[in-house]
mmCIF file of C-alpha atoms in Angstrom:
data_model
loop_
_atom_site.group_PDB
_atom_site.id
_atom_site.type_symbol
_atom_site.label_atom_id
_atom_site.label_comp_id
_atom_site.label_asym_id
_atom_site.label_seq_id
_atom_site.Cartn_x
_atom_site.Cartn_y
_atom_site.Cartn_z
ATOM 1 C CA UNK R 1 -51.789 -14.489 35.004
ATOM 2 C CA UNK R 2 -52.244 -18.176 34.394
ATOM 3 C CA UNK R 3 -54.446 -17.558 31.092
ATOM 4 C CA UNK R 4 -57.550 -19.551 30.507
ATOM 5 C CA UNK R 5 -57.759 -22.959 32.020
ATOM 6 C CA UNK R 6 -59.809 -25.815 30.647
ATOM 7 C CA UNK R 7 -59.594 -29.425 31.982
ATOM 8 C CA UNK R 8 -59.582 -31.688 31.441
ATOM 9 C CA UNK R 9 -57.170 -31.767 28.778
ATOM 10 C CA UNK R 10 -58.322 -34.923 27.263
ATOM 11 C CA UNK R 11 -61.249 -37.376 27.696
ATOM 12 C CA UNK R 12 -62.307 -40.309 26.144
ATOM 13 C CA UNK R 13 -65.925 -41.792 27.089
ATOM 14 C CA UNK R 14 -68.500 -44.422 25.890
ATOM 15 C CA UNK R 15 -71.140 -43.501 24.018
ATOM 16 C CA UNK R 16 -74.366 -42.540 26.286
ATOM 17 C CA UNK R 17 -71.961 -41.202 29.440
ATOM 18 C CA UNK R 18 -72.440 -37.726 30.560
ATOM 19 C CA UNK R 19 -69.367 -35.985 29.860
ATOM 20 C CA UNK R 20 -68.671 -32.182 31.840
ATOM 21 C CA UNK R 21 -65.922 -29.810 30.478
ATOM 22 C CA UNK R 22 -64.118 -27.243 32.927
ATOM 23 C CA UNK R 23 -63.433 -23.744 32.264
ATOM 24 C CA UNK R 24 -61.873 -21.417 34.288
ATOM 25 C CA UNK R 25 -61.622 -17.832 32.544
ATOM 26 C CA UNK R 26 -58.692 -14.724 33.196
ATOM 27 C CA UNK R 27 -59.616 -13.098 36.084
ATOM 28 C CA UNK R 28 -61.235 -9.632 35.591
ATOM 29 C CA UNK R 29 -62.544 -10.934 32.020
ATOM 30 C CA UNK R 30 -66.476 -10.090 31.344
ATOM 31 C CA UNK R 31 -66.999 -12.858 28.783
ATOM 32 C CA UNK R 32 -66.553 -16.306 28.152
ATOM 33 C CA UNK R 33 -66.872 -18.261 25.034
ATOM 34 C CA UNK R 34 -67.144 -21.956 24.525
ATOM 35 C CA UNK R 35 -66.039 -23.656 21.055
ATOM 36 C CA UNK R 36 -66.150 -26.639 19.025
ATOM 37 C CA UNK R 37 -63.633 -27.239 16.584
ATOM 38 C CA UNK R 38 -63.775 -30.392 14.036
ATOM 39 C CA UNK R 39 -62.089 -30.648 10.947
ATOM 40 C CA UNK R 40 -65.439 -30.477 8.987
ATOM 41 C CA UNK R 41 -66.958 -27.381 10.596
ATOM 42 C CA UNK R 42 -63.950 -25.667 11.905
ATOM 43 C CA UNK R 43 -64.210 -23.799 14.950
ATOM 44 C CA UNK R 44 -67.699 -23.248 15.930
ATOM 45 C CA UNK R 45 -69.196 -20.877 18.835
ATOM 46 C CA UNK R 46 -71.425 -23.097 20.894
ATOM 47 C CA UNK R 47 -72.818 -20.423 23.101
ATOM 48 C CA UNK R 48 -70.978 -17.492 25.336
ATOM 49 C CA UNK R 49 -71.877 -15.544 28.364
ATOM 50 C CA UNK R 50 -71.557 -12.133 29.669
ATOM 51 C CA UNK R 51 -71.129 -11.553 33.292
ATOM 52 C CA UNK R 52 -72.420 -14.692 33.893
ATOM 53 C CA UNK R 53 -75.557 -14.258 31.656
ATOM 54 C CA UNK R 54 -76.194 -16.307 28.610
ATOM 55 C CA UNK R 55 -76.295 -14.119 25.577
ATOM 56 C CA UNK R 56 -76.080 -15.766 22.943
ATOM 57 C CA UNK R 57 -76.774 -20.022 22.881
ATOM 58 C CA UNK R 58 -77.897 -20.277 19.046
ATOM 59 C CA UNK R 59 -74.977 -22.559 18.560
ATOM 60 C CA UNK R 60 -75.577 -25.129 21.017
ATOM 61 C CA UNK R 61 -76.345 -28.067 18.547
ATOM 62 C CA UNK R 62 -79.342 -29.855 20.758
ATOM 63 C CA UNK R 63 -80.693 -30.506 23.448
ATOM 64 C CA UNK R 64 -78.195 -32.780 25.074
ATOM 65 C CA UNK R 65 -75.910 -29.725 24.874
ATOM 66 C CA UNK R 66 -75.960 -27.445 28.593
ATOM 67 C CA UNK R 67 -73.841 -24.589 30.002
ATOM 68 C CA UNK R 68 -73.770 -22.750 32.873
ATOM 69 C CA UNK R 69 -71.541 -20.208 34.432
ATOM 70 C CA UNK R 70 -72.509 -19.961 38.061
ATOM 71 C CA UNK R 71 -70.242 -17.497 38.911
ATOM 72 C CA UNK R 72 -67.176 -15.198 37.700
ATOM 73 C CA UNK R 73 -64.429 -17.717 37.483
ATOM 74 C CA UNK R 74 -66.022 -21.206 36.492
ATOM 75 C CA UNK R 75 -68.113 -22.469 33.605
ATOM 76 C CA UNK R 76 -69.070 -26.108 32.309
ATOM 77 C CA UNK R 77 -70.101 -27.407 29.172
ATOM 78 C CA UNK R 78 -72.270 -30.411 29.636
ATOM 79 C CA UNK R 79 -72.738 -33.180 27.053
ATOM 80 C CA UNK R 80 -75.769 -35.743 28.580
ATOM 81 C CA UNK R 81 -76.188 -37.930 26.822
ATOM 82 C CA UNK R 82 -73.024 -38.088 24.670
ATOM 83 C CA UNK R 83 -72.759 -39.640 21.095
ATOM 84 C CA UNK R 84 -69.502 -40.462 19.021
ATOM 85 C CA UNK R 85 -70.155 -37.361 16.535
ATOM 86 C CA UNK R 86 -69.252 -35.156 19.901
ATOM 87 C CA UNK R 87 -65.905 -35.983 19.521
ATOM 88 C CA UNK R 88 -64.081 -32.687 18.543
ATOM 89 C CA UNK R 89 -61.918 -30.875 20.523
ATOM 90 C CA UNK R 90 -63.922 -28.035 23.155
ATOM 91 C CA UNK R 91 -62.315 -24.652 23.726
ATOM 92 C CA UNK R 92 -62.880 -22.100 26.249
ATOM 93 C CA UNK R 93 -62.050 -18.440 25.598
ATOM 94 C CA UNK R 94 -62.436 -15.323 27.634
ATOM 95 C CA UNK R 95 -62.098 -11.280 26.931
ATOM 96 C CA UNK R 96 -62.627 -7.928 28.867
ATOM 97 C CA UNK R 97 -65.091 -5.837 28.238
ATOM 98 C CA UNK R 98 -64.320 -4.853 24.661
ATOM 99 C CA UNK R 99 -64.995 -0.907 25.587
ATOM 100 C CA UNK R 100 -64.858 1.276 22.325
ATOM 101 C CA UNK R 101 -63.480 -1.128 20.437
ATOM 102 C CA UNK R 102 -65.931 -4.580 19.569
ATOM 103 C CA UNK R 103 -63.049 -5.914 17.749
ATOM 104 C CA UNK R 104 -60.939 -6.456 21.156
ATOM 105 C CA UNK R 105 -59.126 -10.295 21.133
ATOM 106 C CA UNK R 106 -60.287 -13.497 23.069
ATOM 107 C CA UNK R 107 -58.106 -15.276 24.968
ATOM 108 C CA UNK R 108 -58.081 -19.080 24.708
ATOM 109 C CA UNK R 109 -57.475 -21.801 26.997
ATOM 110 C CA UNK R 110 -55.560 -25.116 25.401
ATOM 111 C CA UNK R 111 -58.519 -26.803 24.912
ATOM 112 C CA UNK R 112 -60.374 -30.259 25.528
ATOM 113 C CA UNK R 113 -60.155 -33.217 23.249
ATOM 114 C CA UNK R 114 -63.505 -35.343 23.921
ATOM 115 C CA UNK R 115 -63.159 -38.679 22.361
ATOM 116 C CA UNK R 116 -66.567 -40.161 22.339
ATOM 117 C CA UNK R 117 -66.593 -44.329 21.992
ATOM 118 C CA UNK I 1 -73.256 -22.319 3.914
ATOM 119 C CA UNK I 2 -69.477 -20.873 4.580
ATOM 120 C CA UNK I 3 -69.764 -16.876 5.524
ATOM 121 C CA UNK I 4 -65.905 -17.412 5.951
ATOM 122 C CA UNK I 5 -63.870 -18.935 3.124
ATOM 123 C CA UNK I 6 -60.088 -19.607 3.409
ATOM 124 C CA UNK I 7 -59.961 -21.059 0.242
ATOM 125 C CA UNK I 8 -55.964 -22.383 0.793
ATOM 126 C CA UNK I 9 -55.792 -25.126 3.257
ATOM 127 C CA UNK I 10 -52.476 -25.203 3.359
ATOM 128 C CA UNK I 11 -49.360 -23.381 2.417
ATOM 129 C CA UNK I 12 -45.839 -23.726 1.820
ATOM 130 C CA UNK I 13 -43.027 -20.383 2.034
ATOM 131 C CA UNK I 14 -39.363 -20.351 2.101
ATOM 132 C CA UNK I 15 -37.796 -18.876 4.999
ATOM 133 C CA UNK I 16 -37.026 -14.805 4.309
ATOM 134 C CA UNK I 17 -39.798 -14.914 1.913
ATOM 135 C CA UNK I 18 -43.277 -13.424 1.715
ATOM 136 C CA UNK I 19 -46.427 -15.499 3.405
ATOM 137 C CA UNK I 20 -49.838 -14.243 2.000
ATOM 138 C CA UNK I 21 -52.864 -16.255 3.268
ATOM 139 C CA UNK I 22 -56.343 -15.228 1.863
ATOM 140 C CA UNK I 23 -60.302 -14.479 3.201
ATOM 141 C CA UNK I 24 -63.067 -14.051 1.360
ATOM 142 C CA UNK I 25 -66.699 -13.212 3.348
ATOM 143 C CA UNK I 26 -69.365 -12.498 2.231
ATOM 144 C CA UNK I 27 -71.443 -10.928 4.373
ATOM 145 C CA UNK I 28 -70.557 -7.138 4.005
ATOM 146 C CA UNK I 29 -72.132 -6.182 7.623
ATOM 147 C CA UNK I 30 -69.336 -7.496 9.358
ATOM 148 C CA UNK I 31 -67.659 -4.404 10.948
ATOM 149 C CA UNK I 32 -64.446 -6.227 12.159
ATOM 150 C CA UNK I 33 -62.029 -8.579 11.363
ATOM 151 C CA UNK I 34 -59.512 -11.180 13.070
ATOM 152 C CA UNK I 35 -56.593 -13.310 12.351
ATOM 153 C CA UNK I 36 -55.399 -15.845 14.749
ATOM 154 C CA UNK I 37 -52.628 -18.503 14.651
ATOM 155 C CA UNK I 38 -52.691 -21.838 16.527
ATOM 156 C CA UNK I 39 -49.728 -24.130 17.140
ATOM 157 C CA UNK I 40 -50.929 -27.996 17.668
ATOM 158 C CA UNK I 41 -52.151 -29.040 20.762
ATOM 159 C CA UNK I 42 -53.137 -25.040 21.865
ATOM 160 C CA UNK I 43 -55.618 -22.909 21.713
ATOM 161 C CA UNK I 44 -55.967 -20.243 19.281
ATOM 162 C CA UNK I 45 -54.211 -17.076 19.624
ATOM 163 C CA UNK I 46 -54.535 -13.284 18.832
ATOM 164 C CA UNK I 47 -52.582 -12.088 15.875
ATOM 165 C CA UNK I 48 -53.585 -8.917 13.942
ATOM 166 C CA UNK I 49 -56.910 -7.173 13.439
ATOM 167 C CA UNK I 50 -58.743 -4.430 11.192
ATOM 168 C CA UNK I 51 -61.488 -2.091 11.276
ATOM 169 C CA UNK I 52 -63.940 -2.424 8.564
ATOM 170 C CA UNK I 53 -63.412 1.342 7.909
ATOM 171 C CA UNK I 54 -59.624 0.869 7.365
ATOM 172 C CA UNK I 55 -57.865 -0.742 4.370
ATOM 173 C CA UNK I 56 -54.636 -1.879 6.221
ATOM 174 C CA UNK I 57 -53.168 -2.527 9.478
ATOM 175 C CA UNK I 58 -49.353 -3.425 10.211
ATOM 176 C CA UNK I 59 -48.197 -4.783 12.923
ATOM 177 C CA UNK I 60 -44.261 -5.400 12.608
ATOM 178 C CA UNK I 61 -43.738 -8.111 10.058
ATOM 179 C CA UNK I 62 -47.505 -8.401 9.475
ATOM 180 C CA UNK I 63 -50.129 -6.884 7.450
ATOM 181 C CA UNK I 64 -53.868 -7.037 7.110
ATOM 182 C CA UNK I 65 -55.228 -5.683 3.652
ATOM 183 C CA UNK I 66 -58.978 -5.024 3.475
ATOM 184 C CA UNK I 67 -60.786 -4.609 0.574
ATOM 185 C CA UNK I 68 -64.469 -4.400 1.246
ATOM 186 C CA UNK I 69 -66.081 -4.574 -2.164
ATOM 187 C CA UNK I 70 -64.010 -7.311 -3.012
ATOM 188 C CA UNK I 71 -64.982 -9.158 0.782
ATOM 189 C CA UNK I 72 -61.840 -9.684 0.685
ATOM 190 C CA UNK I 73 -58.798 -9.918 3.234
ATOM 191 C CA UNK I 74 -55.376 -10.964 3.212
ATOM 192 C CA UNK I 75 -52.859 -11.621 5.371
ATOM 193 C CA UNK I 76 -48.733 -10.613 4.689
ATOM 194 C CA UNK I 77 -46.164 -11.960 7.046
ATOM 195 C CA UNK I 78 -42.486 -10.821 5.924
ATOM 196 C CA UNK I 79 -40.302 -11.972 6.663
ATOM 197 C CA UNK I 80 -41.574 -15.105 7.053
ATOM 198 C CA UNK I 81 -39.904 -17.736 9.701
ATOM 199 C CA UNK I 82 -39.833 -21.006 11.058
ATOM 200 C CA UNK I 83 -41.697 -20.351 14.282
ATOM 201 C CA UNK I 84 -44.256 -18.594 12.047
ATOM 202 C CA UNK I 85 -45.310 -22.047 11.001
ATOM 203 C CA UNK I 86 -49.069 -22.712 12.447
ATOM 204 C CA UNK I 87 -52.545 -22.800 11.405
ATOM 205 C CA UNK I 88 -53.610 -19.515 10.777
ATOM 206 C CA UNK I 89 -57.662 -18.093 11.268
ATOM 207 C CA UNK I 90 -59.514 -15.539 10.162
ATOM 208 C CA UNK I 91 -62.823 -14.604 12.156
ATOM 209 C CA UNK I 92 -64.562 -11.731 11.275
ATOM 210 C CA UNK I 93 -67.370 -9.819 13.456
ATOM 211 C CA UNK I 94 -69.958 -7.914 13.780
ATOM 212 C CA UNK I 95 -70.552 -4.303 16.219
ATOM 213 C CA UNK I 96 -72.917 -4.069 18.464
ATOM 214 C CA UNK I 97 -73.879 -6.320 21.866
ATOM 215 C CA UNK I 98 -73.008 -9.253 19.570
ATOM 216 C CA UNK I 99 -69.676 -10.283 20.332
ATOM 217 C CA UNK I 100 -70.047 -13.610 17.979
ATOM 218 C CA UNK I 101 -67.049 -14.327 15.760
ATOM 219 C CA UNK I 102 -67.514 -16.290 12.485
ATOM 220 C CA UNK I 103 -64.337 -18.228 11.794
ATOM 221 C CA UNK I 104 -62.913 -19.486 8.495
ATOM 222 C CA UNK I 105 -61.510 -23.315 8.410
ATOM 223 C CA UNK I 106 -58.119 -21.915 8.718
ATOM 224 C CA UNK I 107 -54.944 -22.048 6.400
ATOM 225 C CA UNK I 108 -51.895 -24.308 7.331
ATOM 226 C CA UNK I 109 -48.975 -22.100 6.983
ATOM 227 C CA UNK I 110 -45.418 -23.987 6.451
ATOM 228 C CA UNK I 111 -42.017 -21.871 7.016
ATOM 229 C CA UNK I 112 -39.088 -24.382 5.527
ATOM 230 C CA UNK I 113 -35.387 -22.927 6.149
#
């Protein structure tokens, strides 16, 4: 299995671009998570899905912040318009269906460093 | 306002030696708890975990100790080793539908031979 895949890997924009992260979860996998790490705030859910659905968005820091997961094996992240205190790096992480046991591991994918200008 | 404290941002061990690396919560509903290591330029990845209703786990060289009136975890890698050297995370959860993980700022963990 080729793991998670994010891409791109980097990106470096202007300030006021629309920027759209790529996420490609394990095939099979019932969730998928999107993350923000910064050296601040650490890593920081944004918002994750379950087949598909939205469950849980409270992270999402405003408005300019979107996601969508139109089907199984593809989800973006869309920053519109995009400011300089984006910059952080974006991760993408999928799991199973945690059965009996919540505490089952997420897989993540290398990650996306935004550099906003 | 931190949940997750990993009050060490760094560490340095001597190869063959004992690596502890500390968490204190304190919210005493979460139910689960997480430790992941990342090497630079990757993404997180799963290391050890523990049940809220257990006091220790082992997994080969590495042990999760629980103590839940304390809301406090630690983390015991032995022996330690080079390749063990990363950044290392603990993220602690809730049961239930929520699948949310609250994640500490991580502890940098450095194995000299």
């Amino acid at each position: 299995d080729a793991g998670v895949i994010q891409s791109p890997r980097h990106e470096v924009t202007e300030m006021g671009q629309e920027v759209t992260l790529r996420c490609k979860p394990i095939s099979g996998h019932d969730y998928l998570f999107w993350y923000r790490q910064t050296m601040m705030r650490g890593l920081e859910l944004l918002i994750y899905f379950n087949n598909n659905v939205p469950i849980d968005d409270s992270g999402m820091p405003e408005d300019r912040f979107s996601a969508k997961m139109p089907n199984a094996s593809f989800s973006t992240l869309k920053i519109q318009p995009s400011e300089p205190r984006d910059s952080a790096v974006y991760f993408c992480a999928s799991s199973p269906d945690p059965g009996v046991w919540i505490g089952d591991e997420q897989f993540f994918g290398p990650g996306t460093r935004l550099t906003v200008l | 306002d931190q949940q997750v404290k990993q009050n060490s941002p760094s560490l340095s061990v001597q190869e063959g030696r004992i690596s502890i690396l500390n968490c204190d919560y304190t919210n005493s509903m979460f139910d689960y708890f997480l430790w992941y290591k990342k090497y630079p330029a990757e993404g997180p990845t799963f290391l050890i975990s523990i049940s809220s209703i257990k006091d220790k786990n082992e997994d080969g060289r590495f042990t999760v100790f629980l103590n839940k009136s304390a809301k406090h975890l630690s983390l015991h890698i032995v022996p330690s080793q080079p390749g063990d050297s990363a950044v290392y995370f603990c993220a602690p959860g809730r049961d239930g539908n929520n699948r949310k993980l609250i994640w500490g700022l991580g502890t940098s963990l450095a194995v000299n031979p």
